[in-house]
PDB file of C-alpha atoms in Angstrom:
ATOM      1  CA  UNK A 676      -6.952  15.302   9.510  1.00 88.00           C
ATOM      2  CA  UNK A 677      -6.244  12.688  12.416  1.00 94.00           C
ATOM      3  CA  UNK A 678      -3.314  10.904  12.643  1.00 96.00           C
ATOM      4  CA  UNK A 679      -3.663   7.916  15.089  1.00 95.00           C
ATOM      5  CA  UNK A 680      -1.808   8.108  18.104  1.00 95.00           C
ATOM      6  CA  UNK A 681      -1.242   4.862  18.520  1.00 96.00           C
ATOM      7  CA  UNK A 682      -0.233   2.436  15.415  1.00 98.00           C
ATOM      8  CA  UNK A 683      -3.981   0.934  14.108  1.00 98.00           C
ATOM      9  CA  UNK A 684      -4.995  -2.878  13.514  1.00 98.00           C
ATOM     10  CA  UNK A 685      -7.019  -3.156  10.740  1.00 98.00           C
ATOM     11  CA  UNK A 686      -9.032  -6.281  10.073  1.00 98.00           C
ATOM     12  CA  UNK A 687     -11.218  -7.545   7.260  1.00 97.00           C
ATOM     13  CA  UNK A 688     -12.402 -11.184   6.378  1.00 96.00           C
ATOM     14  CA  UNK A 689      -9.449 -13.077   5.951  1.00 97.00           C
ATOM     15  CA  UNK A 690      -6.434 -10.716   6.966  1.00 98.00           C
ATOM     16  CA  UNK A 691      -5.486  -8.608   9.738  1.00 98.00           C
ATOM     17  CA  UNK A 692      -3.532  -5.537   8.700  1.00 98.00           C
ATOM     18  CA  UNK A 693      -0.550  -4.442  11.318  1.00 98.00           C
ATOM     19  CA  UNK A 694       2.346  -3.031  12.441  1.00 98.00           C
ATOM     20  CA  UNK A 695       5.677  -4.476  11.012  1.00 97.00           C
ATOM     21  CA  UNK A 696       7.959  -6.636  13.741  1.00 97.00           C
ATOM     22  CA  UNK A 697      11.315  -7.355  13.812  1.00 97.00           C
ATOM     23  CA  UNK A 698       9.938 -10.819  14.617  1.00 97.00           C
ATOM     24  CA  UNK A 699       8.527 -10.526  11.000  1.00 97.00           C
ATOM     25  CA  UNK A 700      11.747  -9.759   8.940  1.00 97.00           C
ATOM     26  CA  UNK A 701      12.992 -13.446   7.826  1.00 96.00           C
ATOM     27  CA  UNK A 702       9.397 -13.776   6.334  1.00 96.00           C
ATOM     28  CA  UNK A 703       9.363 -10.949   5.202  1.00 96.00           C
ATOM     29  CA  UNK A 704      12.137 -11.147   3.388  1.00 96.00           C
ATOM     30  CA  UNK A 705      11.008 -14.769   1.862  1.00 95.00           C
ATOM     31  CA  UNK A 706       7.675 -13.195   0.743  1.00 95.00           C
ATOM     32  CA  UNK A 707       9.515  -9.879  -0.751  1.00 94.00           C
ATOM     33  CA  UNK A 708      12.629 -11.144  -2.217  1.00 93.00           C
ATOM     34  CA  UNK A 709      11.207 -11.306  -5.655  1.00 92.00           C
ATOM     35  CA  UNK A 710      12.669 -10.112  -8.657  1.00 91.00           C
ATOM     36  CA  UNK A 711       8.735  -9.599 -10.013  1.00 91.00           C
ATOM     37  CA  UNK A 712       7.750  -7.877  -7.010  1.00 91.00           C
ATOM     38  CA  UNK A 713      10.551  -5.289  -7.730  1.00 90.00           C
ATOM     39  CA  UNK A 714      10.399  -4.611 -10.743  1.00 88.00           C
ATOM     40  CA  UNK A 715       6.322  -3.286 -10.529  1.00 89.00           C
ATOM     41  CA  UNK A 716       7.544  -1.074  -7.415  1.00 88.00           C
ATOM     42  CA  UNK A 717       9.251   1.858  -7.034  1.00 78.00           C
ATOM     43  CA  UNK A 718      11.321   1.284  -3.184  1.00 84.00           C
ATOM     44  CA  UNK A 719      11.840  -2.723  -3.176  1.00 89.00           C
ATOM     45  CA  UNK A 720      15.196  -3.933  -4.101  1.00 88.00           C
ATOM     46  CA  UNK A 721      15.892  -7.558  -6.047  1.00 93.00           C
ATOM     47  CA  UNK A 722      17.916  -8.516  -3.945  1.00 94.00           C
ATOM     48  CA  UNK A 723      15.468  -7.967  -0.536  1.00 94.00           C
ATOM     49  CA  UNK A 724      18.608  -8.624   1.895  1.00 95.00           C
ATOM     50  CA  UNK A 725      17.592  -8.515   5.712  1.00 95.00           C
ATOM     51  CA  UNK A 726      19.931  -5.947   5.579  1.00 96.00           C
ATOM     52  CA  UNK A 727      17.268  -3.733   3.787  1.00 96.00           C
ATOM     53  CA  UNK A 728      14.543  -5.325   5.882  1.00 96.00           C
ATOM     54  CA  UNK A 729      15.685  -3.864   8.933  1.00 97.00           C
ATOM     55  CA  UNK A 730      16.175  -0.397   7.602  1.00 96.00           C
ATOM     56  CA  UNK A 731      12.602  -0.416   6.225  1.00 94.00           C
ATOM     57  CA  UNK A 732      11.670  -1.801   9.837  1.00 97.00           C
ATOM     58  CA  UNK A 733      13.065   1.788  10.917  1.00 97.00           C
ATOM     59  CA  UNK A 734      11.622   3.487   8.366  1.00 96.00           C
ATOM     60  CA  UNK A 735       8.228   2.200   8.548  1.00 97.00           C
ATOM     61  CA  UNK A 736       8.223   2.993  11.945  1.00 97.00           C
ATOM     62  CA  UNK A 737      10.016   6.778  12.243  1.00 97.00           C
ATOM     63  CA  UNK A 738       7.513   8.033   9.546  1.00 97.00           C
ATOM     64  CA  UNK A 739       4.717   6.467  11.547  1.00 98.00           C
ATOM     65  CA  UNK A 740       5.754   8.249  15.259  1.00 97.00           C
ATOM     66  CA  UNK A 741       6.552  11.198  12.833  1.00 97.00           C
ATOM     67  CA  UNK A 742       2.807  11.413  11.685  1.00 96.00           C
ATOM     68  CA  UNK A 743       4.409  11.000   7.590  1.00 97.00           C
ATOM     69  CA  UNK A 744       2.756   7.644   7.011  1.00 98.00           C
ATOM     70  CA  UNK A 745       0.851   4.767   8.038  1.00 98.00           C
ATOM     71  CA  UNK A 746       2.025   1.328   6.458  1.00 98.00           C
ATOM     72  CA  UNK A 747       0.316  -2.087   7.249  1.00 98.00           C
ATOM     73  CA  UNK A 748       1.792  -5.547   7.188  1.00 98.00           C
ATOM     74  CA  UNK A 749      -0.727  -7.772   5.244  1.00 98.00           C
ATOM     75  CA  UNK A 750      -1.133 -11.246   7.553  1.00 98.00           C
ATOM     76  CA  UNK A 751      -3.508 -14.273   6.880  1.00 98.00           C
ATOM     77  CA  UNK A 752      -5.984 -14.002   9.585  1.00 97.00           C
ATOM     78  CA  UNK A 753      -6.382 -17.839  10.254  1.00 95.00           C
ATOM     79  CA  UNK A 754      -2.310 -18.501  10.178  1.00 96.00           C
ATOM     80  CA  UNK A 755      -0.414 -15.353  10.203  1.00 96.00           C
ATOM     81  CA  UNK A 756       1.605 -15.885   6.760  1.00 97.00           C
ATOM     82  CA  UNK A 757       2.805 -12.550   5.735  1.00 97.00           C
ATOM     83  CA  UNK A 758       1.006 -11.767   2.141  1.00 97.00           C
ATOM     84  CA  UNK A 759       2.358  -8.273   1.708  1.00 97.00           C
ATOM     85  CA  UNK A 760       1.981  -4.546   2.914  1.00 97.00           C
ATOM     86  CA  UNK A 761      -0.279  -1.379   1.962  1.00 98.00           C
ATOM     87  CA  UNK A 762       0.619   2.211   3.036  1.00 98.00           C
ATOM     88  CA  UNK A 763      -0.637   5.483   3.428  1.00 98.00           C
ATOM     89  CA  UNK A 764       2.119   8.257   2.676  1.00 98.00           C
ATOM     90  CA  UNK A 765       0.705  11.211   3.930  1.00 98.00           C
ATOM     91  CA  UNK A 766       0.704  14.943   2.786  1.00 96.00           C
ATOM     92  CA  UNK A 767      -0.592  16.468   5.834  1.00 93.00           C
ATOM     93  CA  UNK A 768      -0.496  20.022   4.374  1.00 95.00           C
ATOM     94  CA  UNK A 769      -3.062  18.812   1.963  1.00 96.00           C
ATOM     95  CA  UNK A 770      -4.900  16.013   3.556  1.00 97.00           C
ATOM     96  CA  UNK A 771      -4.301  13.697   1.085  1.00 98.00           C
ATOM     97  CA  UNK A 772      -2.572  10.265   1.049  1.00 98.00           C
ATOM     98  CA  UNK A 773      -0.378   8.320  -1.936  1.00 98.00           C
ATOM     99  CA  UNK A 774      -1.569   4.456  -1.459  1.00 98.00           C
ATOM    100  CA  UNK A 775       1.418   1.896  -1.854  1.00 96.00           C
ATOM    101  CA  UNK A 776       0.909  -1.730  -1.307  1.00 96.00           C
ATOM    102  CA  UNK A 777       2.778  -4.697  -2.853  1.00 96.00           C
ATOM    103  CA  UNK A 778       1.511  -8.348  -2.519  1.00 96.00           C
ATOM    104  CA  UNK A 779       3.969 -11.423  -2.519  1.00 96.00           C
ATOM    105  CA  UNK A 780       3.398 -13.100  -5.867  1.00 95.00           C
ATOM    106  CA  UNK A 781       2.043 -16.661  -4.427  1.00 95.00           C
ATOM    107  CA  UNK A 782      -1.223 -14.458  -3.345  1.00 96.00           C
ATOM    108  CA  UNK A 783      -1.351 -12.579  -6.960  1.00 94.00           C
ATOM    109  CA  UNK A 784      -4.845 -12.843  -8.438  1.00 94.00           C
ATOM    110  CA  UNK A 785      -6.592 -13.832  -5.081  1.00 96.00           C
ATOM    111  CA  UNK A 786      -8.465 -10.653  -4.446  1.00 96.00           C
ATOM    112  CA  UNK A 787      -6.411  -9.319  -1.723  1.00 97.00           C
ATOM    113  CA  UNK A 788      -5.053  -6.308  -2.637  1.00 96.00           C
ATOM    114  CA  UNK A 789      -9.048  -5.160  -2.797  1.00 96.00           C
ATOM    115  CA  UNK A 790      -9.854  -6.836  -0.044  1.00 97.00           C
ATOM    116  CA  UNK A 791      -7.313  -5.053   1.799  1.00 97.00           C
ATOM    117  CA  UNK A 792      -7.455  -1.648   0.149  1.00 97.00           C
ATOM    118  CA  UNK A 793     -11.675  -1.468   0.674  1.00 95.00           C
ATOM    119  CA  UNK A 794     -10.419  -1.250   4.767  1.00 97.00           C
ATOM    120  CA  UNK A 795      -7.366   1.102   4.247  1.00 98.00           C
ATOM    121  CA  UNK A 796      -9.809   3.398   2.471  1.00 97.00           C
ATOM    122  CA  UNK A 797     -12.435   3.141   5.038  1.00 97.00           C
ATOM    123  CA  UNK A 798      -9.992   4.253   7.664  1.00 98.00           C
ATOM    124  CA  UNK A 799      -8.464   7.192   5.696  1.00 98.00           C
ATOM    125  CA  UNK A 800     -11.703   8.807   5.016  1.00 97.00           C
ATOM    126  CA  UNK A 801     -13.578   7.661   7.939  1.00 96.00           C
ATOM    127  CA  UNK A 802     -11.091   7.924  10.996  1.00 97.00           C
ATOM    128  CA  UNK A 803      -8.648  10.137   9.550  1.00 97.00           C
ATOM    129  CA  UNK A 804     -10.467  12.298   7.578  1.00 97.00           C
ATOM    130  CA  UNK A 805      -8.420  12.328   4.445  1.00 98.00           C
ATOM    131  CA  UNK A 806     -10.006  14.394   1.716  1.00 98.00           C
ATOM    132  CA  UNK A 807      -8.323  12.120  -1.313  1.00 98.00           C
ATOM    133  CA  UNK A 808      -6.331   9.009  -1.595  1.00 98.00           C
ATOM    134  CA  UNK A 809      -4.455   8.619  -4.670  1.00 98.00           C
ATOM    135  CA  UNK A 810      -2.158   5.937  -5.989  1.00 97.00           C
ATOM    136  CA  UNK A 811       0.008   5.028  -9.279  1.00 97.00           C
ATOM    137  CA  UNK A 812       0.820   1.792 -11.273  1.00 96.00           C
ATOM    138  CA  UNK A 813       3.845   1.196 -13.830  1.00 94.00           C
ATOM    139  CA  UNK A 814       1.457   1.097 -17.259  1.00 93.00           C
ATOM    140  CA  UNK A 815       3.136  -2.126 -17.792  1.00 91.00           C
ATOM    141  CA  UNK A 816       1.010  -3.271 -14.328  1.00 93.00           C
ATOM    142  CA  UNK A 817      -2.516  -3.216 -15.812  1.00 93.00           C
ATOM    143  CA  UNK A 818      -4.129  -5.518 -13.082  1.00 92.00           C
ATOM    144  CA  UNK A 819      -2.956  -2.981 -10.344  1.00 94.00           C
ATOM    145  CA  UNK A 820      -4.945  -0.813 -11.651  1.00 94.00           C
ATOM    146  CA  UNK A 821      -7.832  -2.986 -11.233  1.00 95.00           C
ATOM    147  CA  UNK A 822      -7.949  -2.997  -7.792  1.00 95.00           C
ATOM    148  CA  UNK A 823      -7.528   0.292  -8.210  1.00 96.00           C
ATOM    149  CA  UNK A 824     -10.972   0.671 -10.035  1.00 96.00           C
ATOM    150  CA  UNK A 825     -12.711  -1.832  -8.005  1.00 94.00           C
ATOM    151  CA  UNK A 826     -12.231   0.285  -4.793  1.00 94.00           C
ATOM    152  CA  UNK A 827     -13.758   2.987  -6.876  1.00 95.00           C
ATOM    153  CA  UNK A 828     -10.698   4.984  -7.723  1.00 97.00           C
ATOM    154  CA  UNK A 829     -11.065   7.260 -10.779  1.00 98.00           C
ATOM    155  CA  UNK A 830      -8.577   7.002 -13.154  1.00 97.00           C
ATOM    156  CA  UNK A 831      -6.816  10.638 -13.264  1.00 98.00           C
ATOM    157  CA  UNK A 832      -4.268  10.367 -15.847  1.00 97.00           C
ATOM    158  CA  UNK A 833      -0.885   9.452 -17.213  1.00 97.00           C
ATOM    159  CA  UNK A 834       2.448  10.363 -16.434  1.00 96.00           C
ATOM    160  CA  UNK A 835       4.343   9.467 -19.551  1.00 96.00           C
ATOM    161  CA  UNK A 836       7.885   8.120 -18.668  1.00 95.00           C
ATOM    162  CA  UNK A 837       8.057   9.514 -15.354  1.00 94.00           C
ATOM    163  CA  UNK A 838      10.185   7.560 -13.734  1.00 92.00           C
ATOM    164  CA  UNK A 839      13.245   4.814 -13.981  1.00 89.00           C
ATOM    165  CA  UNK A 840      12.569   1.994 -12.678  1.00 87.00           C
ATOM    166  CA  UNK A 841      15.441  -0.796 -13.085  1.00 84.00           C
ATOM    167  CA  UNK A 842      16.992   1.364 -15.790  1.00 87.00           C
ATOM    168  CA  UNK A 843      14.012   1.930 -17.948  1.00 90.00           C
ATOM    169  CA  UNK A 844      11.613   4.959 -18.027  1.00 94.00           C
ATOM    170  CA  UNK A 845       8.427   3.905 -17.087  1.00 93.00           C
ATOM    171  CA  UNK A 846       4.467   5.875 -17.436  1.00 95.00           C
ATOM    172  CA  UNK A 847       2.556   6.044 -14.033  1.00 96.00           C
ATOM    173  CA  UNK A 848      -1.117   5.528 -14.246  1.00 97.00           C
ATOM    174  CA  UNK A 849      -2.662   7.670 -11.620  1.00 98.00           C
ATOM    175  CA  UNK A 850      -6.188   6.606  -9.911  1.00 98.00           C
ATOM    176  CA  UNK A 851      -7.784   8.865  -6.741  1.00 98.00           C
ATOM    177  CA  UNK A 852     -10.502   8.616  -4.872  1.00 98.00           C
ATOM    178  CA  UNK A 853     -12.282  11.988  -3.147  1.00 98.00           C
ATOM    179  CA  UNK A 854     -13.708  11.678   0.543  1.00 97.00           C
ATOM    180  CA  UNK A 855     -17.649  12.668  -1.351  1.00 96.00           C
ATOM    181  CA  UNK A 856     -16.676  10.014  -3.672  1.00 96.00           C
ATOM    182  CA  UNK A 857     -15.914   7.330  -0.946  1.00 95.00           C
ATOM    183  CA  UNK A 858     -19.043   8.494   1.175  1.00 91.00           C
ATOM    184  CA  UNK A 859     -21.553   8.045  -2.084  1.00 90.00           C
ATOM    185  CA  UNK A 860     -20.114   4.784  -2.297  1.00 86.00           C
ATOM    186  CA  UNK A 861     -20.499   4.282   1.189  1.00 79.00           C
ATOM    187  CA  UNK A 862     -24.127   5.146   1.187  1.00 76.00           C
ATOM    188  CA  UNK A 863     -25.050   2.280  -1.971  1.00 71.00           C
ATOM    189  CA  UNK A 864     -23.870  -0.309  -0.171  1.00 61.00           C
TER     190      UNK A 864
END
């Protein structure tokens, strides 16, 4: 597996995926600070305080120099309006990656998540190498797992009331994707 030395900008049609700023925390915090966008993840508080949004700034970017994870800020290409984030948590021992992403709910149902995902895949397989990418929804997030399967994920199961999520006990849907997978896909288009 390679880990990047140096933090990559990813680009696709409309957005440019990149590192987090502090420069970026007040929108950020507009754009996250979402009582809908917490409750279909598992790390974002309702409240988002810039209080958090500086200690995610830190964490972002010690797991990145640490070679534990890789995550993107989602920006508009044309205007730079922060849409969301996607992230690659890595499990180096294995070569594998869990996919995370959240997008602010003004952008829901615009295609970006896919959009976005389709590059983040491209690099894990292509530049780093990964041999599978793997990601879970809350079962109550249906259209998460669309992107999911648009990407070409495989769905890989259910893990029935796995975790508490705002004080509830929630089923992950699990989708992965195998490098062979990815590069058959590859090859069709």
């Amino acid at each position: 597996m390679n880990f990047p030395v140096e933090f990559p900008v990813l680009k696709s049609n409309r957005f440019v995926m990149r590192q987090l700023k502090k420069q970026d925390l007040g929108q950020l915090v507009i754009r996250c600070n979402n009582v809908n966008i917490s409750k279909q993840t598992y790390n974002l508080p309702f409240p988002y305080t810039e209080s958090f949004a500086e200690s995610r700034l830190v964490f972002i970017g010690d797991g990145f120099l640490k070679g534990e994870r890789i995550v993107w800020l989602i920006t508009e290409k044309n205007s730079g309006i922060i849409v969301g984030e996607m992230g690659l948590h890595l499990l180096q021992e294995h070569q594998t990656a869990e996919l995370g992403y959240w997008i602010a709910e003004e952008f829901w149902g615009k295609g970006i998540a896919t959009e976005v995902l389709a590059c983040v895949m491209d690099f894990g397989f292509g530049e780093m190498g990964l041999h599978k990418i793997f990601a879970t929804h809350f079962g109550n997030n249906p259209a998460s797992g669309k992107v999911m399967q648009k990407c070409g994920m495989k769905h890989e199961g259910v893990l029935r009331s796995h975790v508490i999520s705002r004080g509830e006990f929630k089923d992950l849907v699990q989708f992965g994707l195998l490098q062979s997978e990815w590069k058959d896909l590859k090859s069709l288009v």
